[in-house]
XYZ file of C-alpha atoms in Angstrom:
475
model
C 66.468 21.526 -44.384
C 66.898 21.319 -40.418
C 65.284 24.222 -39.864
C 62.021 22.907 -41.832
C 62.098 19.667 -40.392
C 62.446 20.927 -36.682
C 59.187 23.066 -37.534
C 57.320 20.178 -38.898
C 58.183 18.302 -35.809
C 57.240 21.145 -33.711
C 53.594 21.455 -36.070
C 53.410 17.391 -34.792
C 53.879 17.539 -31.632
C 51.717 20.410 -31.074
C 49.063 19.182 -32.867
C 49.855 15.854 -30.762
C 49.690 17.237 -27.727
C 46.127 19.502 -28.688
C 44.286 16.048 -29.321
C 41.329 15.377 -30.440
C 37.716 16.044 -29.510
C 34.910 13.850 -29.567
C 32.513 16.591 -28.603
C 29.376 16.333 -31.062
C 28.601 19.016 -34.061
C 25.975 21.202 -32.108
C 22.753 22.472 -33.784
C 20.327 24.489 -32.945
C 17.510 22.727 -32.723
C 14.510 24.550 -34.446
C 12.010 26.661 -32.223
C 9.105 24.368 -31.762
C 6.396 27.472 -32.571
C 4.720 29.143 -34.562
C 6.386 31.715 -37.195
C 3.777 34.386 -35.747
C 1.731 35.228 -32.956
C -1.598 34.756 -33.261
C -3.061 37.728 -31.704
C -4.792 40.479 -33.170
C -2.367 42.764 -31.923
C -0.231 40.667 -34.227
C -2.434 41.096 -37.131
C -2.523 45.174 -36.667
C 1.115 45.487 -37.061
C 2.272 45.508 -33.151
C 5.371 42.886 -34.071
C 6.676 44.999 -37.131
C 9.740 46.800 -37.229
C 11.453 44.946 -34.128
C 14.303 46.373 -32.199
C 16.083 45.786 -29.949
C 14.844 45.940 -26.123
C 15.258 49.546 -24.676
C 16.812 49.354 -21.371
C 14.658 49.699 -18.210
C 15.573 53.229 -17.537
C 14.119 54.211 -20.711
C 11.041 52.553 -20.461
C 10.082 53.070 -17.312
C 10.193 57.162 -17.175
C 8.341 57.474 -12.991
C 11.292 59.214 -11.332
C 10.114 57.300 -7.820
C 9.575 53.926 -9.660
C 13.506 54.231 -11.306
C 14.705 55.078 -7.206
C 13.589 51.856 -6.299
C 14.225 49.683 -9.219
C 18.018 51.283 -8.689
C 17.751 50.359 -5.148
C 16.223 46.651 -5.629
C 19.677 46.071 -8.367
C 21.897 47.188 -5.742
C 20.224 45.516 -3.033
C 18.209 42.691 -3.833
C 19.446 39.640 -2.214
C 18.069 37.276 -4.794
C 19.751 39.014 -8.030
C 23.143 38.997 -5.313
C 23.253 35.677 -5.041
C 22.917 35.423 -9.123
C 25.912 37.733 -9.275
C 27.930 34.950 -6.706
C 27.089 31.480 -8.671
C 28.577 33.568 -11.804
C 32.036 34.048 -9.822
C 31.518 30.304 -8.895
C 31.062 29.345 -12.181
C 34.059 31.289 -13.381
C 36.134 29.682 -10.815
C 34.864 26.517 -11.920
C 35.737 27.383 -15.413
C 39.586 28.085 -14.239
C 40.197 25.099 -12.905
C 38.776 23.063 -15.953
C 40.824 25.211 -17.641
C 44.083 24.712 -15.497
C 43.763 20.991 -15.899
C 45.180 21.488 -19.674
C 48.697 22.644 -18.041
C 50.799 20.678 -16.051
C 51.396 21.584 -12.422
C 55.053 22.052 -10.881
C 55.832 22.395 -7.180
C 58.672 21.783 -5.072
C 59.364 18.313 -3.890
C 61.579 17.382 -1.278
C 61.909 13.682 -0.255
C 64.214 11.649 2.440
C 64.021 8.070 2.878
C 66.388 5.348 4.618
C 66.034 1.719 3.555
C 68.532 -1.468 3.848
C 70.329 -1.215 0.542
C 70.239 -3.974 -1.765
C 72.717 -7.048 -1.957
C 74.529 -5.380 1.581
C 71.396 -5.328 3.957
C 73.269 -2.043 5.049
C 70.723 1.561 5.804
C 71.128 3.513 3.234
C 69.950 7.589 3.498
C 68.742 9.025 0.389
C 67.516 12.699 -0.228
C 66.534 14.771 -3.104
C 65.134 17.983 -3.658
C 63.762 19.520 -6.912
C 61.137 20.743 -8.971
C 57.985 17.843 -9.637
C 55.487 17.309 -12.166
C 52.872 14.609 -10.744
C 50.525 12.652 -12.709
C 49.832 15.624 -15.649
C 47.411 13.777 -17.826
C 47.969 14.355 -21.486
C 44.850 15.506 -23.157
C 45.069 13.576 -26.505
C 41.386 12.532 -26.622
C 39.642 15.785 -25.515
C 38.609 14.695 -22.327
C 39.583 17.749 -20.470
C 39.170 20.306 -22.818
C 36.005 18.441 -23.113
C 34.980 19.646 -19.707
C 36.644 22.782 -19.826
C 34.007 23.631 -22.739
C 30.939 22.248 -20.821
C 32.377 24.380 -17.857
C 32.527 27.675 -20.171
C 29.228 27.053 -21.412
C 27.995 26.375 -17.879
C 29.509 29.474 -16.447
C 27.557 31.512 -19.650
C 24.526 30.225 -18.344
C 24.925 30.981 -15.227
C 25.896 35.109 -16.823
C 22.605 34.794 -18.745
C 20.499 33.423 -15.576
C 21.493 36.660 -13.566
C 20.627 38.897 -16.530
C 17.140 37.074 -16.813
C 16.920 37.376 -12.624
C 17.317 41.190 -13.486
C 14.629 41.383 -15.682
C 12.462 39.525 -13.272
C 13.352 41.654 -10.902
C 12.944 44.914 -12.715
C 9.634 43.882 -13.403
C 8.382 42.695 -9.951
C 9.135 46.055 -8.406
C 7.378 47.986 -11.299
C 4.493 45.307 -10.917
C 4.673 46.033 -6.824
C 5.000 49.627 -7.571
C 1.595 49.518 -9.608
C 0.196 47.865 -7.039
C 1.107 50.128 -4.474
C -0.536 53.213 -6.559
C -3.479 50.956 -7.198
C -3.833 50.389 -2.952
C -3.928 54.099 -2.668
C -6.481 54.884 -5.089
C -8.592 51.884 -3.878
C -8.468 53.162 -0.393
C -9.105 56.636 -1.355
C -12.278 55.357 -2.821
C -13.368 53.329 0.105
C -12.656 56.326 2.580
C -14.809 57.932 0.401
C -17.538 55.380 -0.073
C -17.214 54.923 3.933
C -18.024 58.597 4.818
C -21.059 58.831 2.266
C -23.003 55.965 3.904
C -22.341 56.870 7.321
C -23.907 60.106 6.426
C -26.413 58.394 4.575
C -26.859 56.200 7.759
C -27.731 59.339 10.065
C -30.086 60.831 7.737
C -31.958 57.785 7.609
C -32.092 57.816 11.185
C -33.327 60.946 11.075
C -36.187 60.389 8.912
C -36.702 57.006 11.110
C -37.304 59.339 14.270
C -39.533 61.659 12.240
C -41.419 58.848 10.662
C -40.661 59.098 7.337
C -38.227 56.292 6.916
C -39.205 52.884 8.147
C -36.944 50.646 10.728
C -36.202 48.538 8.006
C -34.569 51.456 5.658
C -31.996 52.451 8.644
C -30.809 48.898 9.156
C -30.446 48.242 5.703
C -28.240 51.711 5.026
C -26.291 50.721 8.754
C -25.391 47.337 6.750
C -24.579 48.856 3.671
C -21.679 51.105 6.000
C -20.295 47.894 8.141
C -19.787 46.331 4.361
C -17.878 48.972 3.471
C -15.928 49.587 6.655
C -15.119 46.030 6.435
C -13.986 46.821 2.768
C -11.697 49.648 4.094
C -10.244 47.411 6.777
C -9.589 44.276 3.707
C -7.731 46.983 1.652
C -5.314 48.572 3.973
C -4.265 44.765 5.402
C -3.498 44.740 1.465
C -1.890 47.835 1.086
C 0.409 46.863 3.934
C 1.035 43.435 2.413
C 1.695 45.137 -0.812
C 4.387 47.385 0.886
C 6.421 44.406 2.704
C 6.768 42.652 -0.775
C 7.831 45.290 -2.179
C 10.447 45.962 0.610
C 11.526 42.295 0.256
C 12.118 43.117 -3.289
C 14.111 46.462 -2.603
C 16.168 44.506 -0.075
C 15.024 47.528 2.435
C 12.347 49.540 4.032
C 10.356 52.039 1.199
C 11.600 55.238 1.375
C 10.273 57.314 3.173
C 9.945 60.119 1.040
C 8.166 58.104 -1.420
C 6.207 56.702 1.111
C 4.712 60.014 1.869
C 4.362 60.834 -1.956
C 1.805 58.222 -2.154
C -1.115 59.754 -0.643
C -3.473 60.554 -3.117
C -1.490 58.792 -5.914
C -3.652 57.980 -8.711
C -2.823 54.945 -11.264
C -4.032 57.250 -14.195
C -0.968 59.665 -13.287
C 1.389 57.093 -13.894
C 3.601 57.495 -16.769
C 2.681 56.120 -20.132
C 5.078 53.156 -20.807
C 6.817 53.240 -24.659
C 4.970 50.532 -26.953
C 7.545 48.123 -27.940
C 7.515 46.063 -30.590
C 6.950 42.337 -30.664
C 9.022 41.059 -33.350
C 8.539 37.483 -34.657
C 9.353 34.253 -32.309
C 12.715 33.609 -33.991
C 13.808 37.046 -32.552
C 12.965 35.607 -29.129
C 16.214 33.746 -29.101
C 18.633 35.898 -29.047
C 16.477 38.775 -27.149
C 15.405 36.128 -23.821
C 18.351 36.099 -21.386
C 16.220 32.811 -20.393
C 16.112 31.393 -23.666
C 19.938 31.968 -24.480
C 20.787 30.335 -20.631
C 18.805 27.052 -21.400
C 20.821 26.925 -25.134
C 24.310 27.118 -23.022
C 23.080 24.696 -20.574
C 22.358 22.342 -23.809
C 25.797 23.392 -25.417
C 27.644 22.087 -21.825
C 25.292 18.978 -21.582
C 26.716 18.357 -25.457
C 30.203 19.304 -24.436
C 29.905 16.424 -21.314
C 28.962 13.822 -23.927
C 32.959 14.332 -25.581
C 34.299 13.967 -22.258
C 32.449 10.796 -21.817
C 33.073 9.034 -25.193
C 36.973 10.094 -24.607
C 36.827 8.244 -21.224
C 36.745 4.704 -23.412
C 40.479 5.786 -24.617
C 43.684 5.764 -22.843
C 44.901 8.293 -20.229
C 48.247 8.741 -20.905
C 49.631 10.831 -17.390
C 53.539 11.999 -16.921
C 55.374 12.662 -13.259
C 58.693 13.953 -14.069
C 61.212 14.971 -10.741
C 64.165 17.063 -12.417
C 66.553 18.421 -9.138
C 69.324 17.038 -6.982
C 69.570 13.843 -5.102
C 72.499 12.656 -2.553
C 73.262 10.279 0.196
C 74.162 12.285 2.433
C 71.989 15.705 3.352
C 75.375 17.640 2.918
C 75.351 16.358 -0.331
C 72.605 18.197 -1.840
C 73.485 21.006 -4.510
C 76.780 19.692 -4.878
C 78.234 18.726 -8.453
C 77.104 15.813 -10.059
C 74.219 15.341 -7.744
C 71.929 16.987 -10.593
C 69.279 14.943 -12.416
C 66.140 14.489 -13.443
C 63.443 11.342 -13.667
C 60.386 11.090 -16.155
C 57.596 8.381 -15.826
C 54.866 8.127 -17.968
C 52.260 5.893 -17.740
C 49.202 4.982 -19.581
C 45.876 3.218 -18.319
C 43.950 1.723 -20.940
C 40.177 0.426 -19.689
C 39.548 -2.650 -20.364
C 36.826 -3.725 -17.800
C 34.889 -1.294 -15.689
C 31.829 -3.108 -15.401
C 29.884 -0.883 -17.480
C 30.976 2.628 -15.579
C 31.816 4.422 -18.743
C 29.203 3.178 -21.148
C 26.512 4.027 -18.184
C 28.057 7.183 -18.078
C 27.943 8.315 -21.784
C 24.056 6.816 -21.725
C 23.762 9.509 -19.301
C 25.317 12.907 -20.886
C 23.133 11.559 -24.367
C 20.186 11.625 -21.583
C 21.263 14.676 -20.025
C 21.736 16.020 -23.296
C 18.239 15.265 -24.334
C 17.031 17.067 -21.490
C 18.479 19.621 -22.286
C 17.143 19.986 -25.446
C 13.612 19.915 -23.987
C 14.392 22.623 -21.629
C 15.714 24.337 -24.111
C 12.186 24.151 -26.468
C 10.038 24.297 -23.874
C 12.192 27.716 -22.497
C 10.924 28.960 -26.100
C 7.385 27.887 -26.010
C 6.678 29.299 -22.453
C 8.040 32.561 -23.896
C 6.580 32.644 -26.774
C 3.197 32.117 -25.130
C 3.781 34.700 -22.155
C 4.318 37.242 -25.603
C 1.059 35.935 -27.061
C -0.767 36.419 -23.449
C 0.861 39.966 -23.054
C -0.356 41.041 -27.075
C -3.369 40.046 -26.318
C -3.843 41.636 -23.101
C -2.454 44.836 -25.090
C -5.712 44.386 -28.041
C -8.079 44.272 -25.106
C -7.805 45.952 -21.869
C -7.679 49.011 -23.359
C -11.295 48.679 -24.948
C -12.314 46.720 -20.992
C -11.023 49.938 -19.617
C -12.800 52.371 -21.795
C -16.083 50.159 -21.474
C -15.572 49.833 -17.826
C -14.913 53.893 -17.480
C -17.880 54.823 -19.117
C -20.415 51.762 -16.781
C -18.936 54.100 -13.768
C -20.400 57.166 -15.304
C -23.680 55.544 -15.902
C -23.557 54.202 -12.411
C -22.833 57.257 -11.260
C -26.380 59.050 -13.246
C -28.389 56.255 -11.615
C -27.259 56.789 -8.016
C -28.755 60.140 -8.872
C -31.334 59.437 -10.125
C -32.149 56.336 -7.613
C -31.558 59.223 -4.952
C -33.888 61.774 -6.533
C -36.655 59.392 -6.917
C -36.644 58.034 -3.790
C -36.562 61.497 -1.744
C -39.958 62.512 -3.752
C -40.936 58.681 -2.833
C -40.923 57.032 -6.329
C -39.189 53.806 -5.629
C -38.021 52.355 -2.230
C -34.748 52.558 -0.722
C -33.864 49.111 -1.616
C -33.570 51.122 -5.439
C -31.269 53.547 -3.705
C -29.021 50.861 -1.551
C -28.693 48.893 -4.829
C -27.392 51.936 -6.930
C -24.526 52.810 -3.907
C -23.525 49.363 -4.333
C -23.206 48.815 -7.871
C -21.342 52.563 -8.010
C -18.819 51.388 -5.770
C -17.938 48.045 -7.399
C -18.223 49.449 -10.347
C -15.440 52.170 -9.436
C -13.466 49.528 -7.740
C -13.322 47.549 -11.048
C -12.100 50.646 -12.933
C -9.297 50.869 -10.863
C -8.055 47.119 -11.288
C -9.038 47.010 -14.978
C -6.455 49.994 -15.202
C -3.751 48.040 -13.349
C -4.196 44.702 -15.098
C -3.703 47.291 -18.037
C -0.458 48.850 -17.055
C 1.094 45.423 -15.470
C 0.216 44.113 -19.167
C 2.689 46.538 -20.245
C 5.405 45.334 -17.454
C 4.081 41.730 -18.757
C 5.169 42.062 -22.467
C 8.562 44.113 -21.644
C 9.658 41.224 -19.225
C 8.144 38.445 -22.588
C 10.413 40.534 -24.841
C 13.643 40.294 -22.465
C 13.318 43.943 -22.123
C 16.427 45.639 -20.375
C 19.033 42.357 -20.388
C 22.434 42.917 -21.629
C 22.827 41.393 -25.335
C 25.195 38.228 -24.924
C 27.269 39.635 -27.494
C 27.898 42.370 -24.561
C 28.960 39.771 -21.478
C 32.391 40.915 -20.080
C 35.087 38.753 -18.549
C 34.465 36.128 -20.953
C 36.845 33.997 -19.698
C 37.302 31.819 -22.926
């Protein structure tokens, strides 16, 4: 019978001294889109058989591109400092945590004061082991903010995992770009050297009379126009290079610096299709979607800790050592002993502080729950813009292929007739002009075509960790 009642009392007291939490039921609040995308890469069975996200090595198979996306995680100052707010968040998280416990030290105190009744100085000293002011949690209020802090310190894990997917992207985007710099110039070195020679045959036939004044200066403004083109794209290509190298956290390499000569964007690769899913499956495969639903979960957790704040804080100091007179005293028998003080502070008037401050977590709460939707609806519309990028640039890449190749007959053409004097060379200028735009349009319809593909596998939260996979959880 002693035995059962001493465990009952223990049951009490521990359930006593766990409390009680004031922390509202948390829902999920529903995903304010659509059940389906409506593209008509949606309608043609793109989003069927979802899976999950295949991790950036696999998708991206370019040996050089997977050298610098390695090098950009290891050195990217950006996705370092991610890594540091999630040890400060942690270490946030421990002392939230560390608040449950009481602290002990070792106190050592020595006074002199008249003594009472006698007026006589009177030495006192006492050394032992303390516990000061250890509130006793029995509304919630600190484990309260020991859950906000967890869920805070998940966010911050989930923010770094959606900074790598950024950043996994942006060098495969700068990469792209890069490729598409080289084949541009290529083309303009190319376009360059035909109308200068163009330019000294027409001077030729202006010295034998064939060509007219008018013919020359037209083909010598043709060749500043492109020169000038040159000259735009390598300030490009250069500008292309130091973003990249600010994403790599270092120079390029120079190896595959020297590997880009000649690099065509047509040789790149072909990226695995993935599969869209439907929106729902956005939630749990956006690093950026699951960090705004922690932040929401801690701004929910803060609104416990501010309803507890209207109950009583009930704090104990407790001194347990040896006291004496006399300093020789100390450690001695019967000097052993031990104090305990609690106290309790109930609020009574506070001029509004804690009902201001509950008005604010519901606020902050509510923002959060915005975030948190709108986090959903901006990626469920950069999945719609990437699907239908996906229907489309492939048929505005074909179309825009095969206008080169026409372009290409009626330079002939435009050529042939005017050499047997036909048509004027107006006809011919206008053909080398359209050809060249024309080619330079191939090349960034093929770009925006591959970046589309980067586009959707950053939409999808391609290459993140699952949450279910987060180590150190310190919970």
């Amino acid at each position: 019978m002693t035995n059962h009642r001493s465990t009952s009392i223990a049951l009490a007291a521990a359930a006593l001294l766990a409390g009680c939490s004031f922390i509202p039921v948390y829902e999920r609040p529903a995903p304010p889109v659509p059940a389906t995308y409506t593209t008509a890469a949606s309608a043609s069975g793109t989003t069927q058989g979802a899976e999950a996200a295949a991790p950036w090595q696999d998708y991206f198979a370019e040996p050089r591109l997977r050298q610098l996306i390695e090098a950009a995680l290891a050195n990217n100052r950006d996705l370092r400092v991610a890594v540091l707010n999630i040890e400060q968040a942690r270490a946030t998280f421990q002392v939230r945590r560390a608040d449950l416990y009481p602290g002990v030290g070792l106190a050592a105190n020595a006074s002199r004061a008249p003594a009472a009744g006698t007026g006589d100085l009177t030495n006192s000293f006492s050394v032992g082991l303390a516990v000061s002011a250890w509130e006793i949690d029995f509304f919630g209020r600190i484990a309260s903010l020991k859950e906000q802090a967890l869920a805070q310190y998940l966010a911050t894990e989930e923010g770094r995992n959606a900074a790598q997917v950024s950043l996994v992207a942006a060098v495969a985007n700068g990469w792209l770009n890069l490729l598409a710099d080289e084949e541009l110039l290529d083309l303009s070195r190319q376009t360059l050297a035909s109308r200068e020679e163009s330019v000294r045959l027409t001077r030729m036939r202006l010295d034998a009379g064939v060509a007219s004044e008018l013919d020359f200066r037209q083909a010598e403004s043709l060749t500043q126009a492109a020169r000038a083109t040159l000259a735009q794209q390598q300030r490009q290509r250069a500008l292309d290079e130091n973003a990249l190298a600010l994403l790599l956290g270092q120079s390029l390499p120079d190896d595959i610096r020297a590997s880009l000569t000649g690099s065509r964007l047509a040789a790149a690769p072909a990226m695995a299709q993935l599969p869209a899913g439907l929106p729902s499956e956005l939630l749990t495969r956006r690093p950026d979607i699951r960090q705004a639903e922690q932040q929401l979960i801690a701004a929910n957790a803060n609104i416990g800790a501010a309803r507890a704040a209207f109950f009583p804080r009930i704090s104990l100091t407790a001194q347990a050592g040896t006291a004496s007179g006399e300093l020789s005293g100390l450690f001695k028998s019967g000097s052993w002993g031990f104090t305990i003080a609690p106290s309790l502070l109930l609020p009574i008037f506070d001029a509004g502080r804690n009902q201001a401050n509950l008005e604010s977590a519901q606020a902050g709460r509510g923002i959060a729950i915005a975030q948190y939707e709108k986090a959903i609806q901006t990626a469920f519309r950069e999945v719609s813009d990437a699907l239908a990028g996906q229907a489309t640039l492939g048929e505005q890449a074909e179309a825009q292929q095969l206008q080169a190749q026409a372009e290409g007959a009626r330079l002939q053409l435009a050529d042939l007739r005017y050499r047997n004097g036909v048509s004027s060379y107006l006809d011919l200028l206008d053909a080398q002009r359209s050809l060249f735009a024309t080619q330079q349009a191939v090349v960034q319809v093929k770009l925006a075509q591959l970046q589309n593909q980067v586009a959707l596998y950053k939409a999808l939260g391609g290459g993140a960790p699952e949450a279910a996979a987060v180590a150190g959880n310190p919970s």
